[in-house]
PDB file of C-alpha atoms and ligand atoms in Angstrom:
ATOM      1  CA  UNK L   9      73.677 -29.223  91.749  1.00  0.00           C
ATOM      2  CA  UNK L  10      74.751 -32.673  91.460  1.00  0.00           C
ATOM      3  CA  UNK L  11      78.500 -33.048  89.833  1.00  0.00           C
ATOM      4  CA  UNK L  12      79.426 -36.456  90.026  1.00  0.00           C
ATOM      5  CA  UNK L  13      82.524 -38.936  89.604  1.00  0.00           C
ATOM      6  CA  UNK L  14      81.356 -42.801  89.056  1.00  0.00           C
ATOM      7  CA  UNK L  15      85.106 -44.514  89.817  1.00  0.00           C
ATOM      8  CA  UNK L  16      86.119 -48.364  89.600  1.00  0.00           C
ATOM      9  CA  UNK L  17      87.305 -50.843  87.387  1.00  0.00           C
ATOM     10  CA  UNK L  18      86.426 -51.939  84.042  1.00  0.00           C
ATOM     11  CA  UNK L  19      82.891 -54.076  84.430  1.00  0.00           C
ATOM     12  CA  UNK L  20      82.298 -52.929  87.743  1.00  0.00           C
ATOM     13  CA  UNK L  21      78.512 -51.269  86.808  1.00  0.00           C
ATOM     14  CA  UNK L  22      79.770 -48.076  86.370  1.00  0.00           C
ATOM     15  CA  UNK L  23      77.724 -47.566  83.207  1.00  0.00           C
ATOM     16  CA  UNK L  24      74.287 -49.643  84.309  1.00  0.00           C
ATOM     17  CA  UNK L  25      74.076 -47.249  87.916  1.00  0.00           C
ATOM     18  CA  UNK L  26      75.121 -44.114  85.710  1.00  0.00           C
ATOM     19  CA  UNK L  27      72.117 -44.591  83.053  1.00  0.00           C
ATOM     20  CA  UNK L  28      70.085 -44.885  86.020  1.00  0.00           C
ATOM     21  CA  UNK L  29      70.707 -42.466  88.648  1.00  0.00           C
ATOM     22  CA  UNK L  30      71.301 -39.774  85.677  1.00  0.00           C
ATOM     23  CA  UNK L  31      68.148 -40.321  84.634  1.00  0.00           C
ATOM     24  CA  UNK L  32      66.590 -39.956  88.247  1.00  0.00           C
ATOM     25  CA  UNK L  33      68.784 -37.068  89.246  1.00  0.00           C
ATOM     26  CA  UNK L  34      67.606 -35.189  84.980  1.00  0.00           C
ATOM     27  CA  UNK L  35      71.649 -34.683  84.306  1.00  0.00           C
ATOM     28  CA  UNK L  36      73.697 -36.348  81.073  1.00  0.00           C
ATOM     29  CA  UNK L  37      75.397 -39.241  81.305  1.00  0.00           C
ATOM     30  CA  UNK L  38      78.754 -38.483  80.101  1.00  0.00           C
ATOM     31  CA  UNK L  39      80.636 -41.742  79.405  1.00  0.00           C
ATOM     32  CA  UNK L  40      84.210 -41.139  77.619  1.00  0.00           C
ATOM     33  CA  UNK L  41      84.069 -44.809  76.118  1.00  0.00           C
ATOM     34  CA  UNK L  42      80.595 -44.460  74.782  1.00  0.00           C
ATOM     35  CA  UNK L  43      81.946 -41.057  73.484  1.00  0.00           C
ATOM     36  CA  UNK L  44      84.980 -43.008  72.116  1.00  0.00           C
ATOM     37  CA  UNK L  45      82.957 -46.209  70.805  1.00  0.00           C
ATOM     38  CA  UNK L  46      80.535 -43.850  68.925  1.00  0.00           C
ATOM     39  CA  UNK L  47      83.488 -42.357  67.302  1.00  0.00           C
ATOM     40  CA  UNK L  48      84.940 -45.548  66.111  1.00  0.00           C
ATOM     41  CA  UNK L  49      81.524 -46.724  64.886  1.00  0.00           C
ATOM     42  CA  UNK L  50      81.253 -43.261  63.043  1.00  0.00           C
ATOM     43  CA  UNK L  51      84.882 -43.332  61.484  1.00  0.00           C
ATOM     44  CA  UNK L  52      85.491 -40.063  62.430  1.00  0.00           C
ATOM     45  CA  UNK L  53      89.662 -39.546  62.726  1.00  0.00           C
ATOM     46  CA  UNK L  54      89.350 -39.523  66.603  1.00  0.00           C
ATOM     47  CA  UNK L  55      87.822 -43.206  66.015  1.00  0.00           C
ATOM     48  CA  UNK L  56      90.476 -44.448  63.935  1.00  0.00           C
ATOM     49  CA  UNK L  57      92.758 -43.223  66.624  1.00  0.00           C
ATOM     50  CA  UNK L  58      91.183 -44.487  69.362  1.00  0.00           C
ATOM     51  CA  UNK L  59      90.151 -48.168  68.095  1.00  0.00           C
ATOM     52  CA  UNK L  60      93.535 -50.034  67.824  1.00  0.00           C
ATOM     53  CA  UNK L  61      94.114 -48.833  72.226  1.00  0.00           C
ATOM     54  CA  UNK L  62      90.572 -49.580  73.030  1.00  0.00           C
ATOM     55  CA  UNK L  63      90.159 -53.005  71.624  1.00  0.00           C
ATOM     56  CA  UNK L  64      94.308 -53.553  72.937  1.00  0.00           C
ATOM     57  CA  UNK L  65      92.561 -52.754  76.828  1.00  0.00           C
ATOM     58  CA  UNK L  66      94.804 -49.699  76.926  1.00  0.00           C
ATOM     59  CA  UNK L  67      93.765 -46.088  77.393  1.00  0.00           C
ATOM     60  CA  UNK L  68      93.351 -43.602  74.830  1.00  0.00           C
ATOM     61  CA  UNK L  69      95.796 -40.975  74.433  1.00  0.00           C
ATOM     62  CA  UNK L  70      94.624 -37.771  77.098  1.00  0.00           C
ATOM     63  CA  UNK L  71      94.900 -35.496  74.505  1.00  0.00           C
ATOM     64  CA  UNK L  72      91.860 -37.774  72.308  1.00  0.00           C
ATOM     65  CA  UNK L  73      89.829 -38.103  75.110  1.00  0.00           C
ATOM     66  CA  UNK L  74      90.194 -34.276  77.137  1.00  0.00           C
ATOM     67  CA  UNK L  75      88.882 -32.939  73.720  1.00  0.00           C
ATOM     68  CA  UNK L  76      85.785 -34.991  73.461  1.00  0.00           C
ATOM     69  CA  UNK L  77      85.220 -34.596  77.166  1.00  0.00           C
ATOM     70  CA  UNK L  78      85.796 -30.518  77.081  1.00  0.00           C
ATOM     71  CA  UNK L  79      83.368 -30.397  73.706  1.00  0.00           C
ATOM     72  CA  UNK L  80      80.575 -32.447  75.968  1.00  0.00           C
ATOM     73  CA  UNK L  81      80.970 -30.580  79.189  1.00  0.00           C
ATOM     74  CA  UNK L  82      80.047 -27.151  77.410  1.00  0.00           C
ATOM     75  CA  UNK L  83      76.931 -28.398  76.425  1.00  0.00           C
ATOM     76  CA  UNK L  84      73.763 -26.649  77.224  1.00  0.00           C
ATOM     77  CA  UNK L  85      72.434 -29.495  79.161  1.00  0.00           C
ATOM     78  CA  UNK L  86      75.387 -30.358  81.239  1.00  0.00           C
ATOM     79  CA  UNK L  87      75.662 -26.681  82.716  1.00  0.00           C
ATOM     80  CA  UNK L  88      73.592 -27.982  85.766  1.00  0.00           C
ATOM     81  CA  UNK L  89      75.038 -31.078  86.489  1.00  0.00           C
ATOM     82  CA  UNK L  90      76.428 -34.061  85.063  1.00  0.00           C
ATOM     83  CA  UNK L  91      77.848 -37.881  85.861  1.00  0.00           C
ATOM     84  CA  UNK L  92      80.943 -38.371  84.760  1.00  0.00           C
ATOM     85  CA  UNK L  93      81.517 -42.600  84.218  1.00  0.00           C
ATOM     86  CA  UNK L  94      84.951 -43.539  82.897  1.00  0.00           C
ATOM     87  CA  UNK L  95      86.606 -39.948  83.570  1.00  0.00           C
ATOM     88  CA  UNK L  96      89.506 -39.330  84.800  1.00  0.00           C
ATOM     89  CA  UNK L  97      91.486 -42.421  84.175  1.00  0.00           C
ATOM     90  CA  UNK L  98      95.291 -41.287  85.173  1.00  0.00           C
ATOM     91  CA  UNK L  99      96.312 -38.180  87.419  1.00  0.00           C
ATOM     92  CA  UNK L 100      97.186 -35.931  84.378  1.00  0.00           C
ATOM     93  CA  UNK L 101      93.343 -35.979  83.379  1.00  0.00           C
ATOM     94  CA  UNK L 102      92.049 -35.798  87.393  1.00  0.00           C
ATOM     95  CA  UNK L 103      94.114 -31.860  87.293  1.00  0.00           C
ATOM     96  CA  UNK L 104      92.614 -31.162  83.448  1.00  0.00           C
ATOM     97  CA  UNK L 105      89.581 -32.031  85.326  1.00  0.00           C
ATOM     98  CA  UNK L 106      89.498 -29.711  88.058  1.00  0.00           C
ATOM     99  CA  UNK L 107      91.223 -27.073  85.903  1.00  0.00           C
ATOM    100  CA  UNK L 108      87.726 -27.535  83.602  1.00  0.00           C
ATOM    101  CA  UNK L 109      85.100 -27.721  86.901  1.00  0.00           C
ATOM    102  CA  UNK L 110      84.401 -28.337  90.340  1.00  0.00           C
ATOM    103  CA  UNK L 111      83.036 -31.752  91.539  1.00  0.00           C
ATOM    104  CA  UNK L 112      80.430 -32.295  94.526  1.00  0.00           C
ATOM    105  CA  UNK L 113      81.420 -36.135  94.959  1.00  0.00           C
ATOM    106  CA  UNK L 114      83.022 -39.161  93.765  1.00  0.00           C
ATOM    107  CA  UNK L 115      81.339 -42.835  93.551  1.00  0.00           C
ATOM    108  CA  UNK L 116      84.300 -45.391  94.249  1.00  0.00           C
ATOM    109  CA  UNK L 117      82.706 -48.808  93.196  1.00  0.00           C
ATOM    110  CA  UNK L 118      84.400 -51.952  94.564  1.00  0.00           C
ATOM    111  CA  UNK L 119      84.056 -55.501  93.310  1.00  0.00           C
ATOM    112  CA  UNK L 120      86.383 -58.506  93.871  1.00  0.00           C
ATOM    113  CA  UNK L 121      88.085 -59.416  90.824  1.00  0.00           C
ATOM    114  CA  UNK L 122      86.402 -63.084  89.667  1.00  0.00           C
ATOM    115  CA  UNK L 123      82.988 -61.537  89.925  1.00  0.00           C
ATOM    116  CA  UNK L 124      84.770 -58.533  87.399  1.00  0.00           C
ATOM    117  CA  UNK L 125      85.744 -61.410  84.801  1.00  0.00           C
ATOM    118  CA  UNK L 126      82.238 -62.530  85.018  1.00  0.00           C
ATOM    119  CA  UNK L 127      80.359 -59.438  84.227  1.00  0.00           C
ATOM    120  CA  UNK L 128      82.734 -58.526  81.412  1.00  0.00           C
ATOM    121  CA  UNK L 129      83.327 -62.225  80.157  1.00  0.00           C
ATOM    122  CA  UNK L 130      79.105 -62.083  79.923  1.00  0.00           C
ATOM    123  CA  UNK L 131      78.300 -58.757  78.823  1.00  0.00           C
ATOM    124  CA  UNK L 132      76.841 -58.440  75.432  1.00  0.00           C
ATOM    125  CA  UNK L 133      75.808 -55.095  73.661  1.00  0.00           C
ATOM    126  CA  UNK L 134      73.363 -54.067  71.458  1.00  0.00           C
ATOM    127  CA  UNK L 135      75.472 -52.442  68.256  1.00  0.00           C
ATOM    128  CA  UNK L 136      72.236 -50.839  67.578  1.00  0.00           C
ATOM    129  CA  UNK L 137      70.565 -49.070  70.465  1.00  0.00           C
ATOM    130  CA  UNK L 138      73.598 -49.560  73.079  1.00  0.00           C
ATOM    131  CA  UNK L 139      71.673 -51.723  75.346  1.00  0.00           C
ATOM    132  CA  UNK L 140      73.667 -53.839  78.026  1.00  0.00           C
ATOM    133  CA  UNK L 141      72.756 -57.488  78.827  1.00  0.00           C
ATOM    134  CA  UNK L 142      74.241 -60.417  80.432  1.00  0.00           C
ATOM    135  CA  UNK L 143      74.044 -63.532  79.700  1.00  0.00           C
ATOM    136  CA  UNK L 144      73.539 -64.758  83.427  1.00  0.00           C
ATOM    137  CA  UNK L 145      72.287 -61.423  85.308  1.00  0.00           C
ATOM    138  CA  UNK L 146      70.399 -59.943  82.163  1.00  0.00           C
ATOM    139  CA  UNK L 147      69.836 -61.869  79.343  1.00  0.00           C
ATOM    140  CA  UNK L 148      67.968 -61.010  76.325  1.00  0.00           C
ATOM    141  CA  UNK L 149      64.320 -62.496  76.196  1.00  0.00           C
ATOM    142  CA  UNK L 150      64.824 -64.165  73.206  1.00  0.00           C
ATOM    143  CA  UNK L 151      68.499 -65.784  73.418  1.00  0.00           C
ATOM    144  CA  UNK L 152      71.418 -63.504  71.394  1.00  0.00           C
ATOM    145  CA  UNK L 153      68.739 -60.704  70.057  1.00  0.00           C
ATOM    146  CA  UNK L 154      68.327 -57.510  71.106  1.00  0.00           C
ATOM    147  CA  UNK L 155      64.978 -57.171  73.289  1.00  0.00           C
ATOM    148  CA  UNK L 156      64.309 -53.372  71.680  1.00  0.00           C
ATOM    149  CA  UNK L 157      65.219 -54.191  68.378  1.00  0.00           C
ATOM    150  CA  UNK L 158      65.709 -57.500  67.708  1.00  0.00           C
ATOM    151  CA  UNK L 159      69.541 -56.895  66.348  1.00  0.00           C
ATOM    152  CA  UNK L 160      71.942 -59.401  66.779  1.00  0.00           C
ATOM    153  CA  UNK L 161      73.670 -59.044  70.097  1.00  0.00           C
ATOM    154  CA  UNK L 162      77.457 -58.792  70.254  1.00  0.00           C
ATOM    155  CA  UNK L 163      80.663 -58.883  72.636  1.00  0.00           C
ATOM    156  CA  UNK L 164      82.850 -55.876  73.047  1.00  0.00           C
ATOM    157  CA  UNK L 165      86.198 -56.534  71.954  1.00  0.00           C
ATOM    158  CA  UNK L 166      88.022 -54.747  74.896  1.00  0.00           C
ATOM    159  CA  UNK L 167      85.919 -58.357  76.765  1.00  0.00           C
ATOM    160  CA  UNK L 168      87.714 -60.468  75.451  1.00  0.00           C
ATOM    161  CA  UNK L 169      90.191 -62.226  77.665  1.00  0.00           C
ATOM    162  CA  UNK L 170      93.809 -60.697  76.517  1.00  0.00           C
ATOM    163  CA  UNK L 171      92.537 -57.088  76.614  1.00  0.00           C
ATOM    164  CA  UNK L 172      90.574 -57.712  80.008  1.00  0.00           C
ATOM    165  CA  UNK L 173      94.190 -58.620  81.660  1.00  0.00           C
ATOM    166  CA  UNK L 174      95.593 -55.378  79.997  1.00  0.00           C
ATOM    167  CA  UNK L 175      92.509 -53.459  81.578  1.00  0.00           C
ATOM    168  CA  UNK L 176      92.674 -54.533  85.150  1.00  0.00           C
ATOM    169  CA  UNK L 177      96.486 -54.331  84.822  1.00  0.00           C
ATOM    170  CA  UNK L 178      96.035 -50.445  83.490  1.00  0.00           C
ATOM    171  CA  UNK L 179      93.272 -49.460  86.219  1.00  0.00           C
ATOM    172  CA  UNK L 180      95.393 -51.062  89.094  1.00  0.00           C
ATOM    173  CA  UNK L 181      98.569 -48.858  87.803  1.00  0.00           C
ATOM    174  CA  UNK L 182      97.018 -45.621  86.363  1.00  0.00           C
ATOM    175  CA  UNK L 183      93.310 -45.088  87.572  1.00  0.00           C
ATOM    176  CA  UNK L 184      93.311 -46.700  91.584  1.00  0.00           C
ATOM    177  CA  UNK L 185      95.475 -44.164  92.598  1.00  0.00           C
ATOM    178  CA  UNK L 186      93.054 -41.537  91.836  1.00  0.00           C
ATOM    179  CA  UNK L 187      91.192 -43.080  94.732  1.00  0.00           C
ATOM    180  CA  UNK L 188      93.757 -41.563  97.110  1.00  0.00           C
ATOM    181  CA  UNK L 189      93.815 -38.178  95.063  1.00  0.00           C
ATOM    182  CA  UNK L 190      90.373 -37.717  96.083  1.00  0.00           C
ATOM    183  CA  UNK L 191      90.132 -39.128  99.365  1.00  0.00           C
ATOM    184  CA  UNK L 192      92.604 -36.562 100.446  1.00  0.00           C
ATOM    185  CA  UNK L 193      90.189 -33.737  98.866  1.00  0.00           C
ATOM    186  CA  UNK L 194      87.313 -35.532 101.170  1.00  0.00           C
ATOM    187  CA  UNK L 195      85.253 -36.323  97.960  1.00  0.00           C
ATOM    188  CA  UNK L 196      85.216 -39.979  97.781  1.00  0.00           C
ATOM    189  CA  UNK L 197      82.103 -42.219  98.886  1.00  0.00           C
ATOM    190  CA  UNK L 198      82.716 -46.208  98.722  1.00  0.00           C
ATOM    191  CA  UNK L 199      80.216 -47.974  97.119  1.00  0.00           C
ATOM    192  CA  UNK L 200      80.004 -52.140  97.688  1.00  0.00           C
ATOM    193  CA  UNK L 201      79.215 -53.742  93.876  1.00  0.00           C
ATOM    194  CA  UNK L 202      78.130 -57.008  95.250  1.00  0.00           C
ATOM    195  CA  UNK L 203      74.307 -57.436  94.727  1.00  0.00           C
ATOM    196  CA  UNK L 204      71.530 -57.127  92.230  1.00  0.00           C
ATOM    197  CA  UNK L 205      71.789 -54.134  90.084  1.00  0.00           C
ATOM    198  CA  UNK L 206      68.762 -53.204  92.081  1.00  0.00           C
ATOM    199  CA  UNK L 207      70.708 -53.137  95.478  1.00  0.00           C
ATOM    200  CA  UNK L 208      73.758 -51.406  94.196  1.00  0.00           C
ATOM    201  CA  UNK L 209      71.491 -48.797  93.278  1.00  0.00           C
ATOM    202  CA  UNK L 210      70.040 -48.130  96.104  1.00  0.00           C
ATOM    203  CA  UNK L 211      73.611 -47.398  98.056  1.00  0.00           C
ATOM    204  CA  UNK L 212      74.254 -45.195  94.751  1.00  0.00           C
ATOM    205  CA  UNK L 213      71.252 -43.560  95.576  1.00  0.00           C
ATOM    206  CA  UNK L 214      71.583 -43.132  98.786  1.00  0.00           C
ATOM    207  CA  UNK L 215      75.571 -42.089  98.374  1.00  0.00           C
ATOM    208  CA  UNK L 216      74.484 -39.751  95.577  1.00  0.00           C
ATOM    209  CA  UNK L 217      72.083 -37.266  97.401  1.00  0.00           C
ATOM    210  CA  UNK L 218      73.504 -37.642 100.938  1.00  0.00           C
ATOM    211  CA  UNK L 219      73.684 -33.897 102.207  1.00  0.00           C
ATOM    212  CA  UNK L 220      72.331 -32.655  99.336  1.00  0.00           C
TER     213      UNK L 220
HETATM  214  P1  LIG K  22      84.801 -47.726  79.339  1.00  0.00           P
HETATM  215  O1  LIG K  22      83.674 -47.902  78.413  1.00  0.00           O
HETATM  216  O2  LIG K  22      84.803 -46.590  80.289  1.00  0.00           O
HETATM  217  O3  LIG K  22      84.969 -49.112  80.075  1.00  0.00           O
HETATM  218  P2  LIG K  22      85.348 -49.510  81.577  1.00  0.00           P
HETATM  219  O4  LIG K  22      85.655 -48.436  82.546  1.00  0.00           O
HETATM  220  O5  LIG K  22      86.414 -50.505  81.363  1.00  0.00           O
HETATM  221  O6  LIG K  22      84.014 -49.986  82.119  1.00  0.00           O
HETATM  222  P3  LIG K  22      83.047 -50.982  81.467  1.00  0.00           P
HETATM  223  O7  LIG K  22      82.167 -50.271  80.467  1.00  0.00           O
HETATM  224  O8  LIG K  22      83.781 -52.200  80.968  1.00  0.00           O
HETATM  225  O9  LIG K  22      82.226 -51.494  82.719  1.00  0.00           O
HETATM  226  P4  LIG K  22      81.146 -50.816  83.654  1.00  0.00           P
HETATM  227  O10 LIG K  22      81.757 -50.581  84.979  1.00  0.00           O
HETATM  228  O11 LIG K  22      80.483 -49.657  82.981  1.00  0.00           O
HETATM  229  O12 LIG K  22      80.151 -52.052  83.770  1.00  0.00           O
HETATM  230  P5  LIG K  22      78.694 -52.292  83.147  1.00  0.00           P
HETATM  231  O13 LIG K  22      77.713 -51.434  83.860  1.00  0.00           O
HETATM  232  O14 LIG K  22      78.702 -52.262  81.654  1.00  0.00           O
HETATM  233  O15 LIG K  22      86.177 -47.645  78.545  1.00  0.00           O
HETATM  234  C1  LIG K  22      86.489 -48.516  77.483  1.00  0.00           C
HETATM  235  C2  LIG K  22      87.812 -48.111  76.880  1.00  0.00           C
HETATM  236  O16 LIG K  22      87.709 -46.782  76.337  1.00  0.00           O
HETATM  237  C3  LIG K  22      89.002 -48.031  77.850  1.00  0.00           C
HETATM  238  O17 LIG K  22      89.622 -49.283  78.051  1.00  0.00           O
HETATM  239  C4  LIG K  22      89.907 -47.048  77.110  1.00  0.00           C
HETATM  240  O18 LIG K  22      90.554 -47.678  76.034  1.00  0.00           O
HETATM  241  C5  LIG K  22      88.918 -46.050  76.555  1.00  0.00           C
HETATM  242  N1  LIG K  22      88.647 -44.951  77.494  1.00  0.00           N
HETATM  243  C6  LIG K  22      87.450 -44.647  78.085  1.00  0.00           C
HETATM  244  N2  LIG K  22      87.571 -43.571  78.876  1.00  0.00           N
HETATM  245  C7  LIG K  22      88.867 -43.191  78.798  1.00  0.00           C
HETATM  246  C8  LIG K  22      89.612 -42.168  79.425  1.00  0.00           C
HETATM  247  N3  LIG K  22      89.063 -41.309  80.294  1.00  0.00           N
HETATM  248  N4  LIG K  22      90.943 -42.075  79.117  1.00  0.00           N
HETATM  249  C9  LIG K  22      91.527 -42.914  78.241  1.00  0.00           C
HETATM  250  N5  LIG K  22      90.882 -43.926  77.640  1.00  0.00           N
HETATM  251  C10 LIG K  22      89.554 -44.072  77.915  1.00  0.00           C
HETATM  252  O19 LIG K  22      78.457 -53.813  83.651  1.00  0.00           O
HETATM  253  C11 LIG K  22      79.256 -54.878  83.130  1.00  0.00           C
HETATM  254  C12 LIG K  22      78.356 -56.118  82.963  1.00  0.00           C
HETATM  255  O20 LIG K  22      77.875 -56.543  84.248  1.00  0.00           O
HETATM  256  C13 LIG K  22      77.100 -55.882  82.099  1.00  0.00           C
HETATM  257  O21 LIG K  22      76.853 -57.047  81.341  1.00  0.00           O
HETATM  258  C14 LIG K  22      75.970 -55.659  83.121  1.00  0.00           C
HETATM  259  O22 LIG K  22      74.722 -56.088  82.613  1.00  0.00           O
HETATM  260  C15 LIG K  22      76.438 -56.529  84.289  1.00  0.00           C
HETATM  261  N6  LIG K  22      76.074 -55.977  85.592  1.00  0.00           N
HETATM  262  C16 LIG K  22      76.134 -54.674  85.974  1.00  0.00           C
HETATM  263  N7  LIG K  22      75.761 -54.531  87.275  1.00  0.00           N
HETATM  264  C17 LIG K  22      75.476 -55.799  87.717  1.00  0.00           C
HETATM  265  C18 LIG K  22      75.042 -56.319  88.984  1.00  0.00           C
HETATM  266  N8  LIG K  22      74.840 -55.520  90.047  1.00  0.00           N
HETATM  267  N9  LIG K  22      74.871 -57.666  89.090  1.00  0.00           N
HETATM  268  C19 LIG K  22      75.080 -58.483  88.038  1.00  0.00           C
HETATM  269  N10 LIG K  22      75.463 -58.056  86.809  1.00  0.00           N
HETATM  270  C20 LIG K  22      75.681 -56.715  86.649  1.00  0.00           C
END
């Protein structure tokens, strides 16, 4: 079974190596900010809750998120595996965590910080179908339009630059030291983010089914 932690900091590739090696491994990708960004697109109450911390760079109260993550986890189709991306973010959610399920290993991905700024200063989203692009690494075909769909392309507002400083100052303080937590439980694999998505994902793969 293949229970797995992607770690690391915000625009790291957490989310471009999850979509992929879920869908090579057949478990759910279980994002909490896709989760989260869904519900503020849907203006459900959790949304309205969430938005104002999300686009600030700050986390989302535990309570918010350890519901939508509990609700998701019982699914049907994540009762044989799943890969968690952007969960836990603090220590308190880590013990919710292993009070909900065990984990067979944890991704720790590792970038240095100018090259972070860069992927998250040039990400753009589809609002439509969710697809990631960069401007530099994986740009649209035709410039600003959405290759699936042709919707305008737009920028996350957690990218811009005031709430990136809040969310590499909030990973450093709250989520790094997670890195330890699991370390000491012998669960933690480190994965190098420099490279073509292509190469990272070949460590991933590699760090994903090791003694499996
Ligand atoms: P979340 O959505 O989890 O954001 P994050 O962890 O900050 O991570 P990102 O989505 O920014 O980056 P990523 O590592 O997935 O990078 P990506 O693959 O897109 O959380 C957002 C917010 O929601 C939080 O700030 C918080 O408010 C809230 N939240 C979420 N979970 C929470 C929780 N558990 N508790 C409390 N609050 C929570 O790549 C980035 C860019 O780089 C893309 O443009 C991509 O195309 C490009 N790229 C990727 N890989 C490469 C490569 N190898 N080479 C070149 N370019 C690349």
């Amino acid at each position: 079974m293949h229970r797995l932690l992607f770690l690391g900091p915000p625009g790291v590739g957490k989310g471009t190596q999850a979509s992929r090696l879920a869908r090579e491994l057949g478990v759910p990708h279980l994002s909490t900010g896709d989760l989260l960004r869904s519900a503020v697109a849907a203006r459900t109450p959790l949304g309205l809750e969430a938005e104002g911390h999300m686009s600030a760079g700050r986390l989302v109260p535990d309570s918010l998120v350890l519901g939508i993550l509990k609700e998701r986890l019982s699914s049907p189709d994540a009762r044989s595996g799943f890969l968690l991306d952007g969960f836990p973010r603090n220590r308190a959610q880590a013990e919710a965590l292993d009070a909900l399920t065990p984990v067979d290993a944890v991704l720790a991905f590792d970038l240095p910080s100018d090259v972070l700024v860069g992927r998250l200063s040039g990400r753009r989203v589809c609002p439509t179908c969710k697809t990631v692009y960069h401007l530099e690494t994986s740009p649209p075909k035709s410039p600003g339009r959405c290759d699936r769909d042709g919707t305008p392309l737009e920028q996350r507002p957690d990218d811009r630059p005031e709430a990136v400083t809040t969310r590499l100052r909030v990973y450093a303080e709250q989520t790094a030291p997670l890195l330890e937590y699991y370390r000491t439980r012998g669960l933690l694999t480190p994965i190098d983010a420099r490279g073509s998505p292509d190469e990272v994902a070949a460590r991933v793969r590699a760090a994903a089914t090791r003694n499996r």
